[in-house]
Structure formats: C-alpha cells, structure tokens
PDB file of C-alpha atoms and ligand atoms in Angstrom:
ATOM      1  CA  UNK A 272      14.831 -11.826  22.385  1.00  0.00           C
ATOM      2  CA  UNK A 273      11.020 -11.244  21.884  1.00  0.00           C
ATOM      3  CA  UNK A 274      11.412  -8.204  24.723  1.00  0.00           C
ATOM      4  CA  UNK A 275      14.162  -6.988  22.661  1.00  0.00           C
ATOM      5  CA  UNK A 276      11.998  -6.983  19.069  1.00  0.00           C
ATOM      6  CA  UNK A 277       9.185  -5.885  21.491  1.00  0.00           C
ATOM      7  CA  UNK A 278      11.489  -2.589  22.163  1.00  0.00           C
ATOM      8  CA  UNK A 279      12.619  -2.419  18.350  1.00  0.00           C
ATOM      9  CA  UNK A 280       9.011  -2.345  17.083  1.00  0.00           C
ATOM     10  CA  UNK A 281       7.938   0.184  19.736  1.00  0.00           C
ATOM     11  CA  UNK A 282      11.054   2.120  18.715  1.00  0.00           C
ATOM     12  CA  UNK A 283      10.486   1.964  14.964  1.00  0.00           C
ATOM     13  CA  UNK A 284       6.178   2.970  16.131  1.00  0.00           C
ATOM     14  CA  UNK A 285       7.726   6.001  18.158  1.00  0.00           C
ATOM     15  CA  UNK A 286      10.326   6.961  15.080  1.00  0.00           C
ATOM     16  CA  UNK A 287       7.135   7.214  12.469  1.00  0.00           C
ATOM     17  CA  UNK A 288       5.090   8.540  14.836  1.00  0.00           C
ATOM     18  CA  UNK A 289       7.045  11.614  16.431  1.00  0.00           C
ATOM     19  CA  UNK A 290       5.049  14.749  17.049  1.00  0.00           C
ATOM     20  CA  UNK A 291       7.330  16.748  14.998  1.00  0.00           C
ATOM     21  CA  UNK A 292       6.490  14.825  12.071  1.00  0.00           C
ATOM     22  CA  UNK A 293       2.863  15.952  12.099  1.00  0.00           C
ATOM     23  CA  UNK A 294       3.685  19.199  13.430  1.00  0.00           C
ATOM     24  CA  UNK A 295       5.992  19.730  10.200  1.00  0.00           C
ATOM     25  CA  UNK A 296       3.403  18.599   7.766  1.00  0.00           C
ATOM     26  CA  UNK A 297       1.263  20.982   9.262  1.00  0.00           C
ATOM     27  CA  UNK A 298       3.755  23.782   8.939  1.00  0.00           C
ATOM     28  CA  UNK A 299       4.783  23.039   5.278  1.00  0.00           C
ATOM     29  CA  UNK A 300       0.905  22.900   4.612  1.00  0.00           C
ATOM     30  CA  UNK A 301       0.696  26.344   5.731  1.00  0.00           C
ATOM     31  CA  UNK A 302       3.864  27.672   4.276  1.00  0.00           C
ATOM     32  CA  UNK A 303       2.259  26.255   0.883  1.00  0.00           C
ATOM     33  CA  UNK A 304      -0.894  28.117   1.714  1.00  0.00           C
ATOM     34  CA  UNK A 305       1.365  31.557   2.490  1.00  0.00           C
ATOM     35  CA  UNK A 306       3.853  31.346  -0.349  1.00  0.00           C
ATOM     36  CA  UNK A 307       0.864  31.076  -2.790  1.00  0.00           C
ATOM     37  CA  UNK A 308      -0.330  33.909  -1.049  1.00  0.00           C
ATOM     38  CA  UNK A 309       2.986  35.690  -1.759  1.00  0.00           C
ATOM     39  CA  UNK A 310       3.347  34.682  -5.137  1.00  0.00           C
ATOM     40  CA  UNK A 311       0.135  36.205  -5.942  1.00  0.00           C
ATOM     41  CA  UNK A 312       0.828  39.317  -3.981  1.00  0.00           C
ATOM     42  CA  UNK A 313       4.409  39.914  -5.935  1.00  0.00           C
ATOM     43  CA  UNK A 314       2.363  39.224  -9.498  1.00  0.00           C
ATOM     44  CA  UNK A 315       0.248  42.062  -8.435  1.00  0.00           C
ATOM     45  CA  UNK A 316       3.582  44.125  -7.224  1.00  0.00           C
ATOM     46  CA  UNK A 317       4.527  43.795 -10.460  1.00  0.00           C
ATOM     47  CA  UNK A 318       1.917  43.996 -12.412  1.00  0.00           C
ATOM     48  CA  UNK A 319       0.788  47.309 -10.777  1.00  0.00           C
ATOM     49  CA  UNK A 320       4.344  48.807 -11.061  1.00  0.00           C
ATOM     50  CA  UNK A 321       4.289  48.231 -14.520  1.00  0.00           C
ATOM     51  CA  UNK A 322       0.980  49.917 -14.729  1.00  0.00           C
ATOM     52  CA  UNK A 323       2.155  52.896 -12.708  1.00  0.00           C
ATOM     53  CA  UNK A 324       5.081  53.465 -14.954  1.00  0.00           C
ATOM     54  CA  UNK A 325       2.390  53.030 -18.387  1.00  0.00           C
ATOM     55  CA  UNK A 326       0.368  56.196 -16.061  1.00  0.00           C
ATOM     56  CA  UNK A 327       3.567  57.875 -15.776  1.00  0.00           C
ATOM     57  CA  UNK A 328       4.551  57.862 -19.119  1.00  0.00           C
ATOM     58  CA  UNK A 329       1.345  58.917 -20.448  1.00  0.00           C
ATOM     59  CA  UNK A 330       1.102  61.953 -18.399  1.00  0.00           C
ATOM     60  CA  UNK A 331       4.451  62.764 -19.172  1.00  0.00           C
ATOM     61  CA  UNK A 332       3.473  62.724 -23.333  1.00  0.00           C
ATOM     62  CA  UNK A 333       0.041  64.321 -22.757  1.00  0.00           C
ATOM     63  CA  UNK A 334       2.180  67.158 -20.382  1.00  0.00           C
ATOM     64  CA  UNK A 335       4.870  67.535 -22.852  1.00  0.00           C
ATOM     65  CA  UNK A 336       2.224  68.615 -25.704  1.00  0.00           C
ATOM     66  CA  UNK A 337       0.397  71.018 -23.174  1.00  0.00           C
ATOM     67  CA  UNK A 338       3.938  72.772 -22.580  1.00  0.00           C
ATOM     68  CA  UNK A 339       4.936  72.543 -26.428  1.00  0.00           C
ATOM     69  CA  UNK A 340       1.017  74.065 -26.723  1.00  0.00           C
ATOM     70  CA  UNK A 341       1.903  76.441 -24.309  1.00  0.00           C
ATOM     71  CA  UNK A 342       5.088  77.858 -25.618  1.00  0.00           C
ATOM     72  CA  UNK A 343       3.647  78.218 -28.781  1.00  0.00           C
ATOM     73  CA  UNK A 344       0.899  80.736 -27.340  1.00  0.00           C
ATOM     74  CA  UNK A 345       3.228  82.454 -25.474  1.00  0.00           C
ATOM     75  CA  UNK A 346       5.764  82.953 -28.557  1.00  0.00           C
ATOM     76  CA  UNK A 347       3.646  85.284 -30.339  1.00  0.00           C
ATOM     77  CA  UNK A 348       4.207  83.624 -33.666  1.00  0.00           C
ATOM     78  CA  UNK A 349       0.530  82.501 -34.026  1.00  0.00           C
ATOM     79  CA  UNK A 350      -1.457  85.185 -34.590  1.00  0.00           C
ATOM     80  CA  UNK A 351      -4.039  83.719 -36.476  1.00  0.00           C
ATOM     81  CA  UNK A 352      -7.341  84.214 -33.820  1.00  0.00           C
ATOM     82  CA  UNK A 353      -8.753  80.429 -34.997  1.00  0.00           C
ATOM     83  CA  UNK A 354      -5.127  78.781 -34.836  1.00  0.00           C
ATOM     84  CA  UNK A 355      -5.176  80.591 -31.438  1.00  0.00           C
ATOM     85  CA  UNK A 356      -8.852  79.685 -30.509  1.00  0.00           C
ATOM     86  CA  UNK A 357      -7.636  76.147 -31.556  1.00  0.00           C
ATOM     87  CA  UNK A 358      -4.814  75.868 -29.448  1.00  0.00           C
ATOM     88  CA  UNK A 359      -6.277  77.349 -26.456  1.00  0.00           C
ATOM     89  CA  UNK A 360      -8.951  74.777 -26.637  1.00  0.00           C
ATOM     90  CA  UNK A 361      -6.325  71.627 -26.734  1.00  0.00           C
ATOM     91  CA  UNK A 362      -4.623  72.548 -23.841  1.00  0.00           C
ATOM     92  CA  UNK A 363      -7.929  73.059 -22.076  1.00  0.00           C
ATOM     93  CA  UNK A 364      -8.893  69.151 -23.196  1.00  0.00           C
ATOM     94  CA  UNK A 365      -4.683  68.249 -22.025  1.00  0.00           C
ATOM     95  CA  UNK A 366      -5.325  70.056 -18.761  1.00  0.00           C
ATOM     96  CA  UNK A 367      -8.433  67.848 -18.210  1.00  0.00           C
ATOM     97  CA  UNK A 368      -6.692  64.739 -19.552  1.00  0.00           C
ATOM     98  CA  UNK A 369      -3.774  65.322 -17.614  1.00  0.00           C
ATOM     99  CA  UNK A 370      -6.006  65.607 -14.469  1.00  0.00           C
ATOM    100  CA  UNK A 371      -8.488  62.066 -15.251  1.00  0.00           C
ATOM    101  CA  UNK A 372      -4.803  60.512 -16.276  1.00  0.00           C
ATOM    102  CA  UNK A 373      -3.644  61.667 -12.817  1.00  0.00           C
ATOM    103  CA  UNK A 374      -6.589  60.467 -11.099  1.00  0.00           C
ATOM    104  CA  UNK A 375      -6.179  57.033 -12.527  1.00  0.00           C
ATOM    105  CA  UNK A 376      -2.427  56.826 -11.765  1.00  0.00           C
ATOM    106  CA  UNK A 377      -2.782  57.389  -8.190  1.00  0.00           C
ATOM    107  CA  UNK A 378      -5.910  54.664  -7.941  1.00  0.00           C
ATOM    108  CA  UNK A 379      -3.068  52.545  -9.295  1.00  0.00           C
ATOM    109  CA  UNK A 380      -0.753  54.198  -6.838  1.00  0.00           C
ATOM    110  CA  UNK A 381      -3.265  53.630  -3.995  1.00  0.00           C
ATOM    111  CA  UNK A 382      -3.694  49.855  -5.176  1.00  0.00           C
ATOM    112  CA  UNK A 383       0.320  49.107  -5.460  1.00  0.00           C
ATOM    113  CA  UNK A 384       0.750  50.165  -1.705  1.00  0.00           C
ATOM    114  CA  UNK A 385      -2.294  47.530  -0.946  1.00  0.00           C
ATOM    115  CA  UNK A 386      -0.282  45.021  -2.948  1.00  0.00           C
ATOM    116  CA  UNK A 387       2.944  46.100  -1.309  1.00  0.00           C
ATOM    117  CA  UNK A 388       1.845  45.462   2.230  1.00  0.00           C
ATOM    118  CA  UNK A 389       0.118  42.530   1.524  1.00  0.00           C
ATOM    119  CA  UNK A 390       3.711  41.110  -0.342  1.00  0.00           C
ATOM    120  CA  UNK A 391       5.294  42.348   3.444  1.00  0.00           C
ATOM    121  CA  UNK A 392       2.787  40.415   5.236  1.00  0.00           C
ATOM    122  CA  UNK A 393       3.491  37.565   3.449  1.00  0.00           C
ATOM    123  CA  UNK A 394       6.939  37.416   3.143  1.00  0.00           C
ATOM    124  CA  UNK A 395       7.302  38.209   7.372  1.00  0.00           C
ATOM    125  CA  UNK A 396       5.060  34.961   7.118  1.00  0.00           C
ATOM    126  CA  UNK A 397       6.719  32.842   5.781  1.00  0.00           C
ATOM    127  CA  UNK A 398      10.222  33.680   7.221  1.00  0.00           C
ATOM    128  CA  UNK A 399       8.094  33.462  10.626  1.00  0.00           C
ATOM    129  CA  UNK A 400       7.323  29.587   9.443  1.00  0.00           C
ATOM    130  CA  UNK A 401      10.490  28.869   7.625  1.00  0.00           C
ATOM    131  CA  UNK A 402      11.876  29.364  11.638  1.00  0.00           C
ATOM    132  CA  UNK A 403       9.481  27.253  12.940  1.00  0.00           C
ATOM    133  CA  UNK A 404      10.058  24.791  10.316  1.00  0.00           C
ATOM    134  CA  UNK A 405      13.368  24.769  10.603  1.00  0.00           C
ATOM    135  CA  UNK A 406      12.741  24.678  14.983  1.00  0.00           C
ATOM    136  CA  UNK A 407      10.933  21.244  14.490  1.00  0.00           C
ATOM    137  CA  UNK A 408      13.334  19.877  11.936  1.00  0.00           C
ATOM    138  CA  UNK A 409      16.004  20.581  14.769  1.00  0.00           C
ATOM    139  CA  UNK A 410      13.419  18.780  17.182  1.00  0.00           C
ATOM    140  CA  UNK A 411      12.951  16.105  15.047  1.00  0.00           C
ATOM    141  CA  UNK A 412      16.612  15.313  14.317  1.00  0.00           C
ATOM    142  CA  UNK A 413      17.561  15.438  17.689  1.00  0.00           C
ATOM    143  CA  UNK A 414      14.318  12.773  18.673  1.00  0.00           C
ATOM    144  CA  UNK A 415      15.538  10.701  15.754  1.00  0.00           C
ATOM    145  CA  UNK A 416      18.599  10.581  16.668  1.00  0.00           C
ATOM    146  CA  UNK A 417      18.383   9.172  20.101  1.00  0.00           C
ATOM    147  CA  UNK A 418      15.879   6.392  18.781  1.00  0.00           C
ATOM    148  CA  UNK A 419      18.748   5.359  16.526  1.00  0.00           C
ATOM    149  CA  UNK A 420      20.983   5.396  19.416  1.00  0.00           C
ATOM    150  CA  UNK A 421      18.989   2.917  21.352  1.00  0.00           C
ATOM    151  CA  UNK A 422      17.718   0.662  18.363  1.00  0.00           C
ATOM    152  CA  UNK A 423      21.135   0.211  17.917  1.00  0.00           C
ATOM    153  CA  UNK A 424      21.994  -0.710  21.433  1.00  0.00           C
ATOM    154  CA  UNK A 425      18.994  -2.956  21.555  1.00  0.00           C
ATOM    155  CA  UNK A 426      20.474  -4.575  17.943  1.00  0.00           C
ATOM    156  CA  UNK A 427      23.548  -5.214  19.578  1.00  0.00           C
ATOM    157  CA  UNK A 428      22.069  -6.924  22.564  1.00  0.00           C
ATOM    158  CA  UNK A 429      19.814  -8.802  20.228  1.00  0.00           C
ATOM    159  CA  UNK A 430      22.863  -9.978  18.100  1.00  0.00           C
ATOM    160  CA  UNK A 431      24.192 -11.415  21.289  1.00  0.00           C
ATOM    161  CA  UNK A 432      21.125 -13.006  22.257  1.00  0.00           C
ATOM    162  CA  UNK A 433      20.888 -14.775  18.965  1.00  0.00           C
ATOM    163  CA  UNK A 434      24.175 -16.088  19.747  1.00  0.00           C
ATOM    164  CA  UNK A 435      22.746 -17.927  22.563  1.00  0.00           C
ATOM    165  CA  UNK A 436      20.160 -19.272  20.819  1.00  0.00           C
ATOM    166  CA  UNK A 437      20.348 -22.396  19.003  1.00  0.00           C
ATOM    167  CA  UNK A 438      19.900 -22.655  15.096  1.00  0.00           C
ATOM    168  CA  UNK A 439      16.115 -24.158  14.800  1.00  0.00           C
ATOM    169  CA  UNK A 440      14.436 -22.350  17.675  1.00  0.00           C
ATOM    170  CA  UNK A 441      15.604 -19.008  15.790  1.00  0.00           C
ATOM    171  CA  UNK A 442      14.101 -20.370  12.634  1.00  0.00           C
ATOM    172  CA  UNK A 443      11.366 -21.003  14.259  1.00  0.00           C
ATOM    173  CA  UNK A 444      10.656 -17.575  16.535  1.00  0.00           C
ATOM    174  CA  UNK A 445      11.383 -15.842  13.097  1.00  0.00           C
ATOM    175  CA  UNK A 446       8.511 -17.535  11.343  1.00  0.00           C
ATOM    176  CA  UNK A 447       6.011 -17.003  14.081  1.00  0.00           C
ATOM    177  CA  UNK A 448       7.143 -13.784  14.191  1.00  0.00           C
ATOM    178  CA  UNK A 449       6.681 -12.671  11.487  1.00  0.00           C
ATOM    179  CA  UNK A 450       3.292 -14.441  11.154  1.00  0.00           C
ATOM    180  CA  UNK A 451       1.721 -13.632  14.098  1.00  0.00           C
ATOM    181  CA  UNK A 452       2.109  -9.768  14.220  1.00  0.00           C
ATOM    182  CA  UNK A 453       5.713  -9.455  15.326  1.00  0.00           C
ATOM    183  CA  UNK A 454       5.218 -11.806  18.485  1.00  0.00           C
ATOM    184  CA  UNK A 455       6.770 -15.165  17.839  1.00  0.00           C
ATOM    185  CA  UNK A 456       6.791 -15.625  21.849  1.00  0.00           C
ATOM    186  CA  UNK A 457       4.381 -15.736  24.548  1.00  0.00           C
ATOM    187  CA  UNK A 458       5.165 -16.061  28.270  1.00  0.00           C
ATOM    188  CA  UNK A 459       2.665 -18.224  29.895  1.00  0.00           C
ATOM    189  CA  UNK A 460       1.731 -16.318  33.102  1.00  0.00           C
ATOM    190  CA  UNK A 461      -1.117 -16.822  35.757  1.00  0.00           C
ATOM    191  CA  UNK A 462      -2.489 -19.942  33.275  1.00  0.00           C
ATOM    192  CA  UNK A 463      -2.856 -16.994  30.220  1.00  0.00           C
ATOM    193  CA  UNK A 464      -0.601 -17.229  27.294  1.00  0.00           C
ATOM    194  CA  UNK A 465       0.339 -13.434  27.084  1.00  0.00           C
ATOM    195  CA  UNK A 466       0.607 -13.568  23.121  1.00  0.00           C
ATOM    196  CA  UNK A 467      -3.262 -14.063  22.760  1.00  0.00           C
ATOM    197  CA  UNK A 468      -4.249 -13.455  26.243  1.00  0.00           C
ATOM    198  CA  UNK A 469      -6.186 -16.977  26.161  1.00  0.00           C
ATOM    199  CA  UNK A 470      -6.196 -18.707  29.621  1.00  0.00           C
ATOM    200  CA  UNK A 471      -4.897 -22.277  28.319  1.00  0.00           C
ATOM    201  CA  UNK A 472      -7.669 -25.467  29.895  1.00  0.00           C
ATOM    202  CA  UNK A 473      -6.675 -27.612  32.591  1.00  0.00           C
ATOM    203  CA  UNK A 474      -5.776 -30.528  30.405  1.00  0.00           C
ATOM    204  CA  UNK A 475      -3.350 -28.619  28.198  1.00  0.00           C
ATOM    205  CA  UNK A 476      -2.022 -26.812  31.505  1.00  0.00           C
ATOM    206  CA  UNK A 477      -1.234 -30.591  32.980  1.00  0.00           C
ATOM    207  CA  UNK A 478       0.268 -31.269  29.515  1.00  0.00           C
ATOM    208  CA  UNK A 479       2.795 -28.472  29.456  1.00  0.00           C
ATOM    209  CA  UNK A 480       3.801 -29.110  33.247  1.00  0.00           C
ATOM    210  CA  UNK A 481       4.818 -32.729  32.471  1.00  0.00           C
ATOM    211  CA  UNK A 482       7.050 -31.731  29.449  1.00  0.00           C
ATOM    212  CA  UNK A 483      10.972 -30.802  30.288  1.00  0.00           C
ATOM    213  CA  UNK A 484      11.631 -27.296  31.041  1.00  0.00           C
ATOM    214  CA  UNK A 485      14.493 -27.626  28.079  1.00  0.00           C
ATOM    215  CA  UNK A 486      11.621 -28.737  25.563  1.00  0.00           C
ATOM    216  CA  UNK A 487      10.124 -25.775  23.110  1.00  0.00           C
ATOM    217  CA  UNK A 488       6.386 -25.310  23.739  1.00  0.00           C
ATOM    218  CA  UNK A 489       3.720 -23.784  21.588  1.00  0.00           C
ATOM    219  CA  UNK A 490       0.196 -21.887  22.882  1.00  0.00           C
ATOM    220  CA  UNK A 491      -2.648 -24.453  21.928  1.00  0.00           C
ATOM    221  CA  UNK A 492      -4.636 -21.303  20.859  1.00  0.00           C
ATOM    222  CA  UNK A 493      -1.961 -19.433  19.021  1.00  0.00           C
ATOM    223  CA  UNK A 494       0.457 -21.437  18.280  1.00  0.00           C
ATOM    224  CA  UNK A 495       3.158 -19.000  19.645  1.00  0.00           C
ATOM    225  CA  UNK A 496       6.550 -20.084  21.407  1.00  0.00           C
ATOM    226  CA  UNK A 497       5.112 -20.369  24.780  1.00  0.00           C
ATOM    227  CA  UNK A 498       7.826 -19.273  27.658  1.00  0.00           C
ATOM    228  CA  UNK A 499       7.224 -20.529  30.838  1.00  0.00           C
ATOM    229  CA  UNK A 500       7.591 -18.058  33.832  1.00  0.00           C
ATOM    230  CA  UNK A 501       8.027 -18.504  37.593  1.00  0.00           C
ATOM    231  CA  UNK A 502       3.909 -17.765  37.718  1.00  0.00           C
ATOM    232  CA  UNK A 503       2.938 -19.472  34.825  1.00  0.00           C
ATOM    233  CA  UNK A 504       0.209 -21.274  37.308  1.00  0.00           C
ATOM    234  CA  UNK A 505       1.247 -24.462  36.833  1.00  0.00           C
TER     235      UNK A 505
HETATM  236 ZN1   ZN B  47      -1.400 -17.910  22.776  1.00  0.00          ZN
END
C-alpha cells in the first residue's frame, strides 16, 4: 500500500508539475504583454482616424470658401478694385492655409499607417500565441488525462489492498502517514530503515529478529511501520 501512495504522490507531483503548465503561464504572460500592445496600437488607430477625418473636414471648409472666393472674382459682379484687392488677398491666405492644413493631414496620414502596421503586428501576434496557447492546452489535457487514468488504476488497486488489510494497522499507516511526510512505511533493508535511511544498532536489529514475522514493527529512529524484506540483514 505505501508503493501504491508512493505512485499516487509522485502522480499528483508530476500532475502540478507538467511542463505545459509553465510553458502556458509563460505564453499567457506574453499574450498579456502583446494584447496591451494591441490595445494601445488600436487607441492610436482610432484616435488618428478621427484626427484625419477633423484634417479632412477642415480642408474641405477652408476649400469650399476659396471656390465660393473664386466664383465670386470670376462673376464679374464685384467691381469695386478694394472689394477685389480684398478678395484676391483671402484666397491667397486659403491657398496657403489649405497647403499648411494639407501638410498637417498627411503627417497624420503618415502617423495612422505607423499605427496601422503596428495594430497588424500585433494582432498576427497574438493569433500566433493564441495557437500556441491553445497547442499546450491540447498538450496539457492530453498529459492530464493519462495521469488520471493511472491514479485511478492505482486507487483501485489501493482500495483492494485496504481490503486486505486489517482495521488498526490501516489506522495506524494513515496516521504515520500523514505525519511523517506521506511515508507511514519503511522497509528495513541491508540493516537501514528506508523511511529515514538510519542503519538501526545491533541491539535493536536482534530485537526485531526475535519478534513474529505477523507482529507490526516500528523504526526506533522514526517511528515508521517498519516492513521487513528478504535482505533486511537480519
Ligand atoms: Zn526509520
């Protein structure tokens, strides 16, 4: 029975302890790392869009006088030389607003593609780790899985084992068990009780070889169930 909770703790060390598990916290650290990254980038998608349109707008308004200017000139109905003089002027100050407006919408222009590419980047990164995520998740389930499959077994075979075991001695094992680090028995092999690794004295070795092979024994040093063995070096 203590092989078989031997095998069960090992099982439930393996289960906690699977590479994918660190592998995945990895991962999801970095996918944290890239989606802020993409986050930002689609703030500045959208911030700069809106910007772009603001440029667009503008140059459309400041254009739209500059043409209403311009027809006015060209209809003939001012004739006034200082309302002409006048008017001539504005659409030389539109013309060179239209072109610093236009200079500043394609700087935004220029910055939104930046943004753009970077949002691309970011989103091929993060499908590339959702894959792998989802890759180690499949690893993982599949690992899991067939440690379930043989705790199980080994349950099974423990449930049977109990059967064979009488009432007190189980009482027993389970409290040394569970107070001596999972190992509530030792076999004694070569003269060393393999729960502490102590080699037991002479005196208590002559002890334990005079007691009945039916009768329970305990490690002097550790107080474990000690299981004598065809070597135990008696
Ligand atoms: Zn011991």
């Amino acid at each position: 029975m203590q092989g078989i909770d031997a095998q069960l703790s090992q099982l439930a060390h393996r289960r906690k302890n699977l590479p994918q598990v660190s592998a995945l916290d990895e991962l999801r650290r970095e996918r944290e790392t890239v989606h802020a990254r993409s986050v930002q980038a689609q703030t500045k998608v959208s911030d700069l869009t809106a910007d772009q349109r603001k440029a667009d707008g503008e140059v459309a308004a400041v254009r739209a006088r500059r043409d209403r200017d311009q027809t006015r000139l060209d209809s003939g109905q001012v004739t006034n030389p200082k309302d002409l003089q006048s008017i001539q002027n504005e659409i030389v100050a539109l013309d060179r607003r239209i072109g610093s407006l236009e200079d500043a919408e394609l700087e935004v222009m220029e910055e939104l593609e930046g943004a753009q590419s970077e949002l691309a980047l970011a989103t091929d990164a993060l499908a590339a780790l959702d894959a792998r995520i989802a890759e180690e998740l499949g690893g993982l389930e599949d690992a899991t899985s067939e440690i379930d499959a043989k705790a199980e077994a080994l349950r099974a075979e423990r449930g049977a084992a109990v059967e064979r075991v009488a009432d007190p001695l189980l009482t027993l094992y389970e409290k040394v068990r569970n107070s001596h680090g999972g190992v509530g028995a030792a076999a004694l092999r070569h003269k060393r009780c393999e729960g502490c690794r102590l080699e037991i004295n002479g005196a208590d070795l002559r002890e334990i070889a005079s007691k009945p092979s039916d009768e329970v024994l305990r490690c002097p040093e550790c107080d474990r169930i000690l299981v004598r063995t065809h070597e135990a070096g008696l």
